[in-house]
mmCIF file of C-alpha atoms in Angstrom:
data_model
loop_
_atom_site.group_PDB
_atom_site.id
_atom_site.type_symbol
_atom_site.label_atom_id
_atom_site.label_comp_id
_atom_site.label_asym_id
_atom_site.label_seq_id
_atom_site.Cartn_x
_atom_site.Cartn_y
_atom_site.Cartn_z
ATOM 1 C CA MET V 1 -0.405 0.073 0.138
ATOM 2 C CA SER V 2 0.734 3.764 -0.674
ATOM 3 C CA GLN V 3 1.475 5.845 2.075
ATOM 4 C CA ILE V 4 -1.019 7.814 1.011
ATOM 5 C CA ASP V 5 -3.093 5.000 1.399
ATOM 6 C CA LEU V 6 -1.261 3.950 4.755
ATOM 7 C CA GLY V 7 -3.631 7.746 5.369
ATOM 8 C CA TRP V 8 -0.135 8.826 5.653
ATOM 9 C CA GLY V 9 0.165 11.719 3.687
ATOM 10 C CA GLU V 10 1.511 12.306 0.451
ATOM 11 C CA GLY V 11 4.743 11.285 -0.471
ATOM 12 C CA PRO V 12 7.368 14.081 -0.415
ATOM 13 C CA SER V 13 8.028 13.667 -4.490
ATOM 14 C CA ALA V 14 5.717 12.363 -7.242
ATOM 15 C CA ARG V 15 8.735 9.258 -7.298
ATOM 16 C CA TYR V 16 8.810 8.397 -4.641
ATOM 17 C CA GLU V 17 6.703 4.981 -3.927
ATOM 18 C CA THR V 18 8.795 3.750 -7.459
ATOM 19 C CA LEU V 19 12.539 4.529 -3.930
ATOM 20 C CA ALA V 20 9.900 3.437 -1.584
ATOM 21 C CA ALA V 21 9.035 -0.334 -2.914
ATOM 22 C CA ARG V 22 13.412 -0.975 -2.885
ATOM 23 C CA PHE V 23 13.433 -0.819 -0.043
ATOM 24 C CA ARG V 24 10.053 -1.898 2.232
ATOM 25 C CA PRO V 25 10.105 -5.576 2.027
ATOM 26 C CA ILE V 26 13.466 -4.862 4.442
ATOM 27 C CA PHE V 27 11.872 -2.961 6.274
ATOM 28 C CA ALA V 28 9.161 -5.877 6.994
ATOM 29 C CA ASP V 29 11.830 -7.940 7.820
ATOM 30 C CA ILE V 30 13.685 -4.545 10.461
ATOM 31 C CA ARG V 31 10.050 -4.207 11.823
ATOM 32 C CA SER V 32 9.142 -8.484 11.967
ATOM 33 C CA GLY V 33 11.604 -9.024 14.719
ATOM 34 C CA ALA V 34 12.342 -5.295 16.141
ATOM 35 C CA VAL V 35 10.070 -6.268 19.824
ATOM 36 C CA GLU V 36 12.203 -10.323 19.455
ATOM 37 C CA ARG V 37 15.735 -7.875 19.308
ATOM 38 C CA GLU V 38 15.020 -5.452 21.745
ATOM 39 C CA VAL V 39 14.075 -8.033 24.990
ATOM 40 C CA ASN V 40 16.712 -9.805 24.337
ATOM 41 C CA ARG V 41 19.545 -6.844 22.599
ATOM 42 C CA GLY V 42 20.170 -8.825 19.889
ATOM 43 C CA LEU V 43 22.365 -6.535 18.089
ATOM 44 C CA PRO V 44 21.122 -5.704 14.312
ATOM 45 C CA ILE V 45 23.560 -7.425 12.128
ATOM 46 C CA ALA V 46 22.469 -8.637 9.898
ATOM 47 C CA GLU V 47 19.527 -6.831 9.248
ATOM 48 C CA ILE V 48 22.070 -3.242 8.729
ATOM 49 C CA ASP V 49 24.284 -6.451 6.124
ATOM 50 C CA ALA V 50 21.058 -6.387 4.236
ATOM 51 C CA LEU V 51 20.697 -2.378 3.333
ATOM 52 C CA LYS V 52 24.238 -1.919 3.515
ATOM 53 C CA ARG V 53 23.618 -5.003 -0.069
ATOM 54 C CA ALA V 54 20.543 -3.412 -1.453
ATOM 55 C CA LYS V 55 22.521 -0.088 -1.518
ATOM 56 C CA PHE V 56 20.577 1.855 0.479
ATOM 57 C CA GLY V 57 23.423 4.199 2.567
ATOM 58 C CA ALA V 58 23.782 5.174 -1.500
ATOM 59 C CA LEU V 59 20.036 7.439 -1.381
ATOM 60 C CA ARG V 60 21.923 10.709 -1.572
ATOM 61 C CA LEU V 61 24.384 10.019 -4.207
ATOM 62 C CA PRO V 62 24.012 10.913 -7.884
ATOM 63 C CA GLU V 63 21.980 8.088 -10.238
ATOM 64 C CA THR V 64 25.282 9.045 -12.366
ATOM 65 C CA GLU V 65 27.700 8.480 -9.369
ATOM 66 C CA GLY V 66 25.880 5.194 -9.015
ATOM 67 C CA GLY V 67 23.818 6.084 -6.270
ATOM 68 C CA PHE V 68 20.094 6.434 -6.457
ATOM 69 C CA GLY V 69 19.532 10.687 -6.098
ATOM 70 C CA ALA V 70 17.025 11.049 -3.421
ATOM 71 C CA THR V 71 16.139 14.782 -1.938
ATOM 72 C CA VAL V 72 16.425 15.530 1.071
ATOM 73 C CA PRO V 73 12.913 14.996 1.926
ATOM 74 C CA GLU V 74 13.241 11.653 -0.214
ATOM 75 C CA LEU V 75 15.801 10.375 2.286
ATOM 76 C CA ALA V 76 13.506 12.003 4.928
ATOM 77 C CA ASN V 77 11.109 10.201 4.741
ATOM 78 C CA LEU V 78 12.958 6.697 3.410
ATOM 79 C CA LEU V 79 14.405 7.305 7.765
ATOM 80 C CA ILE V 80 10.832 6.985 8.636
ATOM 81 C CA GLU V 81 9.605 4.366 7.419
ATOM 82 C CA LEU V 82 12.555 2.683 8.246
ATOM 83 C CA SER V 83 12.205 4.630 12.317
ATOM 84 C CA HIS V 84 8.726 2.764 12.029
ATOM 85 C CA ALA V 85 9.959 -0.467 11.312
ATOM 86 C CA ASP V 86 12.716 -0.130 14.115
ATOM 87 C CA SER V 87 14.164 3.577 14.920
ATOM 88 C CA ASN V 88 17.571 1.916 16.560
ATOM 89 C CA ILE V 89 18.815 1.311 12.473
ATOM 90 C CA THR V 90 17.900 4.867 11.270
ATOM 91 C CA GLN V 91 20.331 6.370 14.574
ATOM 92 C CA ALA V 92 23.010 3.426 13.281
ATOM 93 C CA LEU V 93 22.978 4.267 11.012
ATOM 94 C CA ARG V 94 22.879 9.249 10.910
ATOM 95 C CA GLY V 95 26.622 9.616 10.743
ATOM 96 C CA HIS V 96 27.298 7.526 7.528
ATOM 97 C CA PHE V 97 24.515 9.666 6.180
ATOM 98 C CA GLY V 98 26.115 12.378 7.082
ATOM 99 C CA PHE V 99 29.235 11.389 6.039
ATOM 100 C CA VAL V 100 27.875 10.628 2.352
ATOM 101 C CA GLU V 101 26.134 14.168 2.640
ATOM 102 C CA ASP V 102 29.701 15.677 2.878
ATOM 103 C CA ILE V 103 30.275 14.144 -0.052
ATOM 104 C CA VAL V 104 27.407 15.016 -2.040
ATOM 105 C CA ASN V 105 28.917 18.868 -1.222
ATOM 106 C CA LYS V 106 31.955 17.936 -2.601
ATOM 107 C CA ALA V 107 33.549 19.183 -5.955
ATOM 108 C CA PRO V 108 34.526 16.302 -7.912
ATOM 109 C CA GLY V 109 37.690 15.053 -7.396
ATOM 110 C CA GLU V 110 39.866 12.194 -6.505
ATOM 111 C CA GLY V 111 38.667 13.347 -2.725
ATOM 112 C CA ARG V 112 35.021 12.500 -4.017
ATOM 113 C CA SER V 113 35.566 10.152 -6.394
ATOM 114 C CA ARG V 114 37.030 7.657 -3.575
ATOM 115 C CA TRP V 115 34.207 8.310 -1.242
ATOM 116 C CA VAL V 116 31.128 7.448 -4.225
ATOM 117 C CA GLY V 117 32.842 4.049 -5.017
ATOM 118 C CA ARG V 118 33.172 2.724 -2.144
ATOM 119 C CA ILE V 119 29.231 4.187 -1.399
ATOM 120 C CA ALA V 120 27.910 3.682 -4.226
ATOM 121 C CA GLU V 121 29.071 -0.354 -3.633
ATOM 122 C CA GLY V 122 27.641 -0.560 0.215
ATOM 123 C CA GLU V 123 29.875 0.549 2.216
ATOM 124 C CA ILE V 124 29.383 2.346 5.282
ATOM 125 C CA ALA V 125 30.487 4.987 7.572
ATOM 126 C CA GLY V 126 29.893 5.306 11.263
ATOM 127 C CA ASN V 127 30.635 8.689 13.559
ATOM 128 C CA ALA V 128 32.901 8.580 16.200
ATOM 129 C CA TRP V 129 32.850 12.682 17.775
ATOM 130 C CA THR V 130 32.514 12.970 20.766
ATOM 131 C CA GLU V 131 34.494 12.876 24.051
ATOM 132 C CA ILE V 132 33.801 12.383 28.017
ATOM 133 C CA GLY V 133 35.461 13.183 31.015
ATOM 134 C CA ASN V 134 37.448 16.184 31.264
ATOM 135 C CA ALA V 135 37.349 16.878 27.344
ATOM 136 C CA THR V 136 36.453 20.608 26.220
ATOM 137 C CA GLN V 137 34.997 22.407 24.050
ATOM 138 C CA ASN V 138 37.717 24.327 22.141
ATOM 139 C CA LEU V 139 39.673 20.465 20.813
ATOM 140 C CA PHE V 140 39.498 17.094 20.829
ATOM 141 C CA SER V 141 42.263 15.175 22.901
ATOM 142 C CA THR V 142 41.962 13.113 19.784
ATOM 143 C CA HIS V 143 44.225 13.443 17.708
ATOM 144 C CA ILE V 144 46.216 12.637 14.291
ATOM 145 C CA ALA V 145 50.775 13.192 14.435
ATOM 146 C CA GLU V 146 53.890 11.560 12.173
ATOM 147 C CA LYS V 147 54.963 8.706 13.552
ATOM 148 C CA GLY V 148 57.548 6.083 11.968
ATOM 149 C CA GLY V 149 57.043 8.188 8.065
ATOM 150 C CA ARG V 150 53.312 7.646 8.483
ATOM 151 C CA LEU V 151 50.695 9.587 9.816
ATOM 152 C CA THR V 152 48.731 7.650 12.771
ATOM 153 C CA LEU V 153 45.500 8.174 14.675
ATOM 154 C CA THR V 154 45.750 7.341 19.152
ATOM 155 C CA GLY V 155 42.312 8.722 20.963
ATOM 156 C CA GLU V 156 38.916 7.718 22.483
ATOM 157 C CA LYS V 157 35.415 9.261 21.811
ATOM 158 C CA PHE V 158 32.579 7.687 23.106
ATOM 159 C CA TYR V 159 28.809 7.979 21.102
ATOM 160 C CA THR V 160 30.291 6.528 18.728
ATOM 161 C CA THR V 161 27.167 5.583 17.211
ATOM 162 C CA GLY V 162 27.115 2.471 14.560
ATOM 163 C CA SER V 163 30.775 2.134 14.810
ATOM 164 C CA LEU V 164 30.198 -1.802 15.730
ATOM 165 C CA TYR V 165 28.105 -1.843 11.885
ATOM 166 C CA ALA V 166 30.704 -0.121 9.963
ATOM 167 C CA ASP V 167 33.829 0.002 7.574
ATOM 168 C CA TRP V 168 34.541 3.380 8.034
ATOM 169 C CA ILE V 169 35.190 5.401 11.016
ATOM 170 C CA ASP V 170 34.504 9.487 11.262
ATOM 171 C CA VAL V 171 36.654 10.850 13.476
ATOM 172 C CA GLY V 172 36.903 14.131 15.223
ATOM 173 C CA ILE V 173 40.171 15.164 15.716
ATOM 174 C CA SER V 174 42.873 17.702 16.156
ATOM 175 C CA THR V 175 45.696 18.392 14.374
ATOM 176 C CA PRO V 176 49.565 19.490 14.903
ATOM 177 C CA ASP V 177 48.089 22.661 13.161
ATOM 178 C CA GLY V 178 45.940 23.388 16.410
ATOM 179 C CA GLU V 179 43.361 22.952 14.455
ATOM 180 C CA ASN V 180 39.779 21.054 14.892
ATOM 181 C CA GLY V 181 38.744 18.302 12.356
ATOM 182 C CA SER V 182 38.100 15.040 11.372
ATOM 183 C CA ALA V 183 39.734 11.900 9.597
ATOM 184 C CA ILE V 184 38.588 8.660 8.312
ATOM 185 C CA VAL V 185 39.344 5.633 9.389
ATOM 186 C CA ARG V 186 39.008 1.345 8.637
ATOM 187 C CA ARG V 187 35.951 -0.331 10.730
ATOM 188 C CA HIS V 188 38.684 -2.855 11.103
ATOM 189 C CA ASP V 189 42.247 -1.632 10.987
ATOM 190 C CA ALA V 190 44.553 -2.766 13.840
ATOM 191 C CA GLY V 191 45.105 0.104 16.455
ATOM 192 C CA VAL V 192 40.414 0.074 15.715
ATOM 193 C CA SER V 193 38.863 -0.807 18.430
ATOM 194 C CA VAL V 194 34.944 -0.684 18.917
ATOM 195 C CA VAL V 195 33.448 -1.823 22.533
ATOM 196 C CA ASP V 196 29.935 -2.931 23.449
ATOM 197 C CA ASP V 197 29.508 -0.457 26.184
ATOM 198 C CA TRP V 198 26.595 1.540 25.781
ATOM 199 C CA ASN V 199 24.847 1.634 28.046
ATOM 200 C CA GLY V 200 21.858 4.286 28.295
ATOM 201 C CA PHE V 201 18.339 3.578 28.640
ATOM 202 C CA GLY V 202 16.827 3.607 25.341
ATOM 203 C CA GLN V 203 18.198 3.233 21.841
ATOM 204 C CA ILE V 204 20.113 -0.273 23.104
ATOM 205 C CA LEU V 205 21.813 -2.285 20.075
ATOM 206 C CA THR V 206 22.708 1.553 18.367
ATOM 207 C CA ALA V 207 26.347 0.782 19.231
ATOM 208 C CA SER V 208 26.981 4.080 21.000
ATOM 209 C CA GLY V 209 29.586 3.198 22.640
ATOM 210 C CA THR V 210 33.519 3.406 23.017
ATOM 211 C CA THR V 211 36.191 3.321 20.259
ATOM 212 C CA ARG V 212 38.929 3.817 20.667
ATOM 213 C CA PHE V 213 42.244 5.130 18.595
ATOM 214 C CA THR V 214 45.974 3.066 19.093
ATOM 215 C CA ASP V 215 48.843 4.844 16.264
ATOM 216 C CA ALA V 216 45.699 3.453 14.005
ATOM 217 C CA ASN V 217 46.960 4.117 10.019
ATOM 218 C CA VAL V 218 44.919 7.138 8.304
ATOM 219 C CA ASP V 219 45.739 8.780 5.162
ATOM 220 C CA PRO V 220 46.236 11.953 4.599
ATOM 221 C CA VAL V 221 43.727 12.836 1.813
ATOM 222 C CA ASP V 222 41.156 11.691 3.872
ATOM 223 C CA VAL V 223 41.833 14.270 6.352
ATOM 224 C CA ALA V 224 39.590 17.899 6.776
ATOM 225 C CA ILE V 225 39.233 21.410 8.225
ATOM 226 C CA ASP V 226 36.350 21.262 9.898
ATOM 227 C CA GLN V 227 36.245 24.752 7.464
ATOM 228 C CA GLU V 228 35.957 22.301 4.401
ATOM 229 C CA LYS V 229 32.909 20.399 5.866
ATOM 230 C CA PHE V 230 29.299 20.861 4.800
ATOM 231 C CA ARG V 231 28.150 23.954 6.285
ATOM 232 C CA TYR V 232 24.357 22.813 6.871
ATOM 233 C CA GLY V 233 25.974 20.059 9.261
ATOM 234 C CA ALA V 234 24.408 20.765 12.807
ATOM 235 C CA ALA V 235 19.766 20.790 10.454
ATOM 236 C CA PHE V 236 21.507 17.639 8.655
ATOM 237 C CA TYR V 237 22.139 15.357 11.369
ATOM 238 C CA GLN V 238 18.674 17.602 14.239
ATOM 239 C CA THR V 239 17.277 16.428 10.352
ATOM 240 C CA VAL V 240 17.893 12.147 10.955
ATOM 241 C CA HIS V 241 17.629 12.645 14.452
ATOM 242 C CA LEU V 242 13.727 14.588 13.648
ATOM 243 C CA ALA V 243 13.029 11.658 11.209
ATOM 244 C CA THR V 244 13.793 8.839 13.287
ATOM 245 C CA LEU V 245 11.451 10.174 15.843
ATOM 246 C CA GLY V 246 8.387 10.434 13.511
ATOM 247 C CA GLY V 247 8.756 6.962 12.331
ATOM 248 C CA LEU V 248 9.044 6.392 15.620
ATOM 249 C CA ALA V 249 5.656 7.797 16.139
ATOM 250 C CA ARG V 250 3.828 5.810 13.627
ATOM 251 C CA ALA V 251 5.576 3.268 15.297
ATOM 252 C CA ILE V 252 3.826 3.982 18.546
ATOM 253 C CA ALA V 253 0.599 4.212 17.188
ATOM 254 C CA ASP V 254 -0.016 0.641 14.668
ATOM 255 C CA GLU V 255 1.629 -1.256 17.810
ATOM 256 C CA THR V 256 -1.861 0.316 19.707
ATOM 257 C CA ALA V 257 -3.961 -0.186 17.483
ATOM 258 C CA ALA V 258 -3.125 -3.292 17.222
ATOM 259 C CA ALA V 259 -2.886 -4.226 20.945
ATOM 260 C CA VAL V 260 -6.279 -2.646 21.004
ATOM 261 C CA ALA V 261 -8.022 -4.552 18.666
ATOM 262 C CA ALA V 262 -6.652 -7.948 20.066
ATOM 263 C CA ARG V 263 -7.309 -6.898 23.250
ATOM 264 C CA ARG V 264 -9.679 -8.591 24.946
ATOM 265 C CA ARG V 265 -10.549 -8.342 28.431
ATOM 266 C CA ASN V 266 -11.178 -4.851 29.586
ATOM 267 C CA TYR V 267 -12.758 -2.770 32.456
ATOM 268 C CA SER V 268 -16.507 -3.495 34.179
ATOM 269 C CA ASN V 269 -16.516 0.898 34.150
ATOM 270 C CA SER V 270 -15.544 0.837 30.466
ATOM 271 C CA ALA V 271 -17.420 2.933 27.867
ATOM 272 C CA GLY V 272 -18.225 -0.134 25.581
ATOM 273 C CA PRO V 273 -18.297 -3.455 25.680
ATOM 274 C CA THR V 274 -14.528 -3.733 24.528
ATOM 275 C CA SER V 275 -11.882 -1.977 23.941
ATOM 276 C CA ALA V 276 -12.088 -1.851 20.328
ATOM 277 C CA GLN V 277 -15.923 -0.600 20.012
ATOM 278 C CA ASP V 278 -14.077 1.878 23.736
ATOM 279 C CA PRO V 279 -14.687 5.416 22.352
ATOM 280 C CA GLN V 280 -12.226 7.020 25.463
ATOM 281 C CA VAL V 281 -9.958 4.078 24.402
ATOM 282 C CA LEU V 282 -10.340 5.250 20.574
ATOM 283 C CA GLN V 283 -10.204 8.689 21.303
ATOM 284 C CA VAL V 284 -6.916 7.709 22.329
ATOM 285 C CA VAL V 285 -6.506 5.988 20.769
ATOM 286 C CA GLY V 286 -6.479 8.771 17.702
ATOM 287 C CA ARG V 287 -4.857 11.212 19.228
ATOM 288 C CA ILE V 288 -1.453 8.858 18.891
ATOM 289 C CA ARG V 289 -1.977 9.071 15.377
ATOM 290 C CA GLY V 290 -2.696 12.358 14.866
ATOM 291 C CA ASN V 291 0.229 13.252 16.946
ATOM 292 C CA ALA V 292 2.300 10.954 14.149
ATOM 293 C CA TYR V 293 0.564 12.523 11.317
ATOM 294 C CA THR V 294 1.835 15.296 12.523
ATOM 295 C CA ALA V 295 5.476 15.456 13.956
ATOM 296 C CA ALA V 296 5.769 13.463 10.246
ATOM 297 C CA ALA V 297 4.622 16.298 8.091
ATOM 298 C CA ILE V 298 6.378 18.859 9.719
ATOM 299 C CA VAL V 299 9.948 16.542 9.142
ATOM 300 C CA LEU V 300 9.500 17.057 5.951
ATOM 301 C CA GLN V 301 8.364 20.275 5.792
ATOM 302 C CA VAL V 302 12.276 20.722 7.973
ATOM 303 C CA ALA V 303 13.544 18.208 5.554
ATOM 304 C CA ARG V 304 13.156 20.560 2.389
ATOM 305 C CA ALA V 305 15.131 23.264 4.665
ATOM 306 C CA VAL V 306 17.605 21.567 4.043
ATOM 307 C CA GLN V 307 17.479 20.204 0.532
ATOM 308 C CA ARG V 308 17.474 24.277 -0.627
ATOM 309 C CA ALA V 309 20.368 24.514 1.577
ATOM 310 C CA TYR V 310 22.151 21.507 0.096
ATOM 311 C CA GLU V 311 20.954 23.271 -3.858
ATOM 312 C CA ALA V 312 22.438 26.638 -2.702
ATOM 313 C CA HIS V 313 26.230 25.669 -2.420
ATOM 314 C CA PHE V 314 26.221 24.698 -6.298
ATOM 315 C CA ALA V 315 24.173 28.262 -6.774
ATOM 316 C CA GLY V 316 27.111 30.619 -7.142
ATOM 317 C CA ASP V 317 26.105 32.840 -4.953
ATOM 318 C CA GLU V 318 27.357 33.260 -1.211
ATOM 319 C CA ALA V 319 25.469 35.342 0.905
ATOM 320 C CA ALA V 320 21.906 33.167 -0.615
ATOM 321 C CA GLU V 321 23.907 30.637 0.127
ATOM 322 C CA GLU V 322 24.345 31.987 3.908
ATOM 323 C CA ARG V 323 21.279 32.830 4.210
ATOM 324 C CA ALA V 324 19.626 29.304 2.978
ATOM 325 C CA ASN V 325 21.788 27.709 5.990
ATOM 326 C CA ALA V 326 20.051 30.211 8.541
ATOM 327 C CA ILE V 327 16.650 28.885 7.441
ATOM 328 C CA ALA V 328 18.227 25.532 7.874
ATOM 329 C CA GLU V 329 19.150 25.732 11.073
ATOM 330 C CA LEU V 330 15.758 27.376 11.664
ATOM 331 C CA GLU V 331 13.730 25.626 10.712
ATOM 332 C CA THR V 332 15.251 22.481 12.702
ATOM 333 C CA SER V 333 15.449 24.346 16.010
ATOM 334 C CA GLN V 334 11.871 24.847 15.383
ATOM 335 C CA ALA V 335 10.857 21.953 15.105
ATOM 336 C CA VAL V 336 12.960 20.035 17.332
ATOM 337 C CA THR V 337 10.291 20.873 20.785
ATOM 338 C CA VAL V 338 7.476 20.598 18.673
ATOM 339 C CA VAL V 339 8.004 17.499 17.353
ATOM 340 C CA THR V 340 10.037 16.251 21.006
ATOM 341 C CA ASP V 341 6.718 16.609 22.704
ATOM 342 C CA LEU V 342 4.794 14.963 20.120
ATOM 343 C CA VAL V 343 6.015 11.523 20.235
ATOM 344 C CA LEU V 344 7.038 11.747 23.727
ATOM 345 C CA ASN V 345 3.231 12.105 24.319
ATOM 346 C CA ALA V 346 2.396 9.225 22.453
ATOM 347 C CA SER V 347 4.296 7.281 24.357
ATOM 348 C CA THR V 348 2.964 8.183 27.214
ATOM 349 C CA ILE V 349 -0.625 8.295 26.391
ATOM 350 C CA LEU V 350 -0.316 4.340 24.888
ATOM 351 C CA PHE V 351 -0.562 2.601 28.543
ATOM 352 C CA ASP V 352 -3.859 4.863 28.342
ATOM 353 C CA ALA V 353 -5.546 2.510 26.537
ATOM 354 C CA LEU V 354 -4.372 -0.546 27.365
ATOM 355 C CA GLY V 355 -3.532 -3.099 30.728
ATOM 356 C CA ALA V 356 -1.413 -3.548 33.228
ATOM 357 C CA SER V 357 0.013 -6.234 30.972
ATOM 358 C CA ALA V 358 0.820 -3.441 28.209
ATOM 359 C CA THR V 359 3.392 -2.964 30.867
ATOM 360 C CA LEU V 360 4.316 -6.269 30.625
ATOM 361 C CA LYS V 361 8.393 -6.353 29.410
ATOM 362 C CA PRO V 362 7.486 -8.986 26.499
ATOM 363 C CA ALA V 363 5.818 -6.686 25.474
ATOM 364 C CA ALA V 364 8.493 -3.951 25.009
ATOM 365 C CA LEU V 365 5.742 -0.926 24.379
ATOM 366 C CA ASP V 366 8.092 0.937 26.392
ATOM 367 C CA ARG V 367 10.566 1.375 23.660
ATOM 368 C CA HIS V 368 9.185 4.347 22.493
ATOM 369 C CA TRP V 369 9.981 6.348 25.904
ATOM 370 C CA ARG V 370 13.256 5.359 26.441
ATOM 371 C CA ASN V 371 13.649 5.650 22.066
ATOM 372 C CA ALA V 372 12.402 8.743 22.149
ATOM 373 C CA ARG V 373 13.610 10.054 25.438
ATOM 374 C CA THR V 374 16.698 9.206 24.310
ATOM 375 C CA LEU V 375 16.904 9.982 21.227
ATOM 376 C CA SER V 376 15.536 14.116 21.680
ATOM 377 C CA SER V 377 18.520 13.670 25.425
ATOM 378 C CA HIS V 378 21.572 14.447 22.550
ATOM 379 C CA ASN V 379 20.837 18.637 21.619
ATOM 380 C CA PRO V 380 18.605 19.417 24.345
ATOM 381 C CA ARG V 381 15.580 20.753 23.348
ATOM 382 C CA ILE V 382 14.953 23.533 25.668
ATOM 383 C CA TYR V 383 18.124 25.193 23.746
ATOM 384 C CA LYS V 384 16.690 25.144 20.700
ATOM 385 C CA ASP V 385 13.559 27.161 22.015
ATOM 386 C CA ARG V 386 15.873 30.627 23.095
ATOM 387 C CA ILE V 387 18.249 29.932 20.334
ATOM 388 C CA VAL V 388 14.580 31.119 17.897
ATOM 389 C CA GLY V 389 13.463 33.689 20.154
ATOM 390 C CA ASP V 390 17.037 35.117 20.022
ATOM 391 C CA TYR V 391 16.256 35.568 16.844
ATOM 392 C CA ALA V 392 12.905 36.226 16.378
ATOM 393 C CA VAL V 393 13.058 39.227 18.927
ATOM 394 C CA ASN V 394 16.625 40.301 17.186
ATOM 395 C CA GLY V 395 16.958 37.849 14.262
ATOM 396 C CA THR V 396 20.274 36.674 15.646
ATOM 397 C CA PRO V 397 21.809 34.491 13.065
ATOM 398 C CA PRO V 398 21.474 30.285 14.632
ATOM 399 C CA PRO V 399 24.617 28.985 15.834
ATOM 400 C CA TYR V 400 26.156 26.811 13.053
ATOM 401 C CA GLN V 401 27.817 23.848 15.443
ATOM 402 C CA TRP V 402 28.831 23.313 18.541
ATOM 403 C CA ARG V 403 30.414 21.468 21.083
ATOM 404 C CA ILE V 404 29.948 19.745 23.740
ATOM 405 C CA GLY V 405 32.744 19.323 27.170
ATOM 406 C CA LEU V 406 34.789 21.807 29.482
ATOM 407 C CA PRO V 407 34.573 24.923 28.889
ATOM 408 C CA GLY V 408 37.854 25.851 28.808
#
């Protein structure tokens, strides 16, 4: 069935249904095992491998370079569908899609073509940027250096989401010149150790724990400083988070409706003979579905702003590009609190439509709140409202990038 037939509204383009048809059987397989993986903590290795074989990670590459030429709205909508199946997997691939977005912003040349070839073959990149402990905001402790005639990488990262499943890892570094930048290393090279020690209460299968680098080999051409990265990065990464939340809301809506339809026991003081005929229960189900519909619609609107920022990069008008980047960041910031509230509300009130049996662990319905709460904690929403208010009142442009760590 099409997205329209399912009541989720029109897709982002006329060709979207054709594009999505390639991946929907994989999404269905992923969805069928989501609860079991959650309950038994089964890492989605086979599921991510299936997406790699289908070249899901090459969505944003132009068709002339072996990809699918997906726009940002098309990508966002597919990520909503994937998150509907299992939000862990979308989150695990977030770093990869950010890495690809940087590649598709590059001018033609060796720096682009070598990575385009790998991505078109299905290879994916993980993420290793955040440092914890005594890390500072202004400079990474993870660094590159010359040793024995080769360039090496040393340091430790946390929140290295998806790196356990990846072929490559995109790493935030400091250079010998004291600048922040990035380096790319092979996931299975000597000196690279990915530890499955993520212990958060949500998104438990994303492998978002520790990665250590000990004199890991780095190709000098795979080193870049921050100023060379695509400018709308913060907006893009936030859009992936929002798409993940939007798909999560659809999962809440569908699972709640299915649980109500299957429920046989009922309360003597209910408003109907069965839960499926109880107008108060149906009202809860309807509100959840409305939340999910609205969240996804907002995500697509934000994705259009990010698409405009991408297009502005190639238009040759620096002022227009700067404006498009600022608007993309503003639109994502405006969306964060609203989408988060819609999804957290849905993940809470679903239990109002069901009995105490819905809290039993085998049902895993609690995963939706845990996942939504975890996703919405990465980029604190309290700052987003302030940033939007500052723009509205004072015309202050939103910040493009930010870092976490000790001031200094």
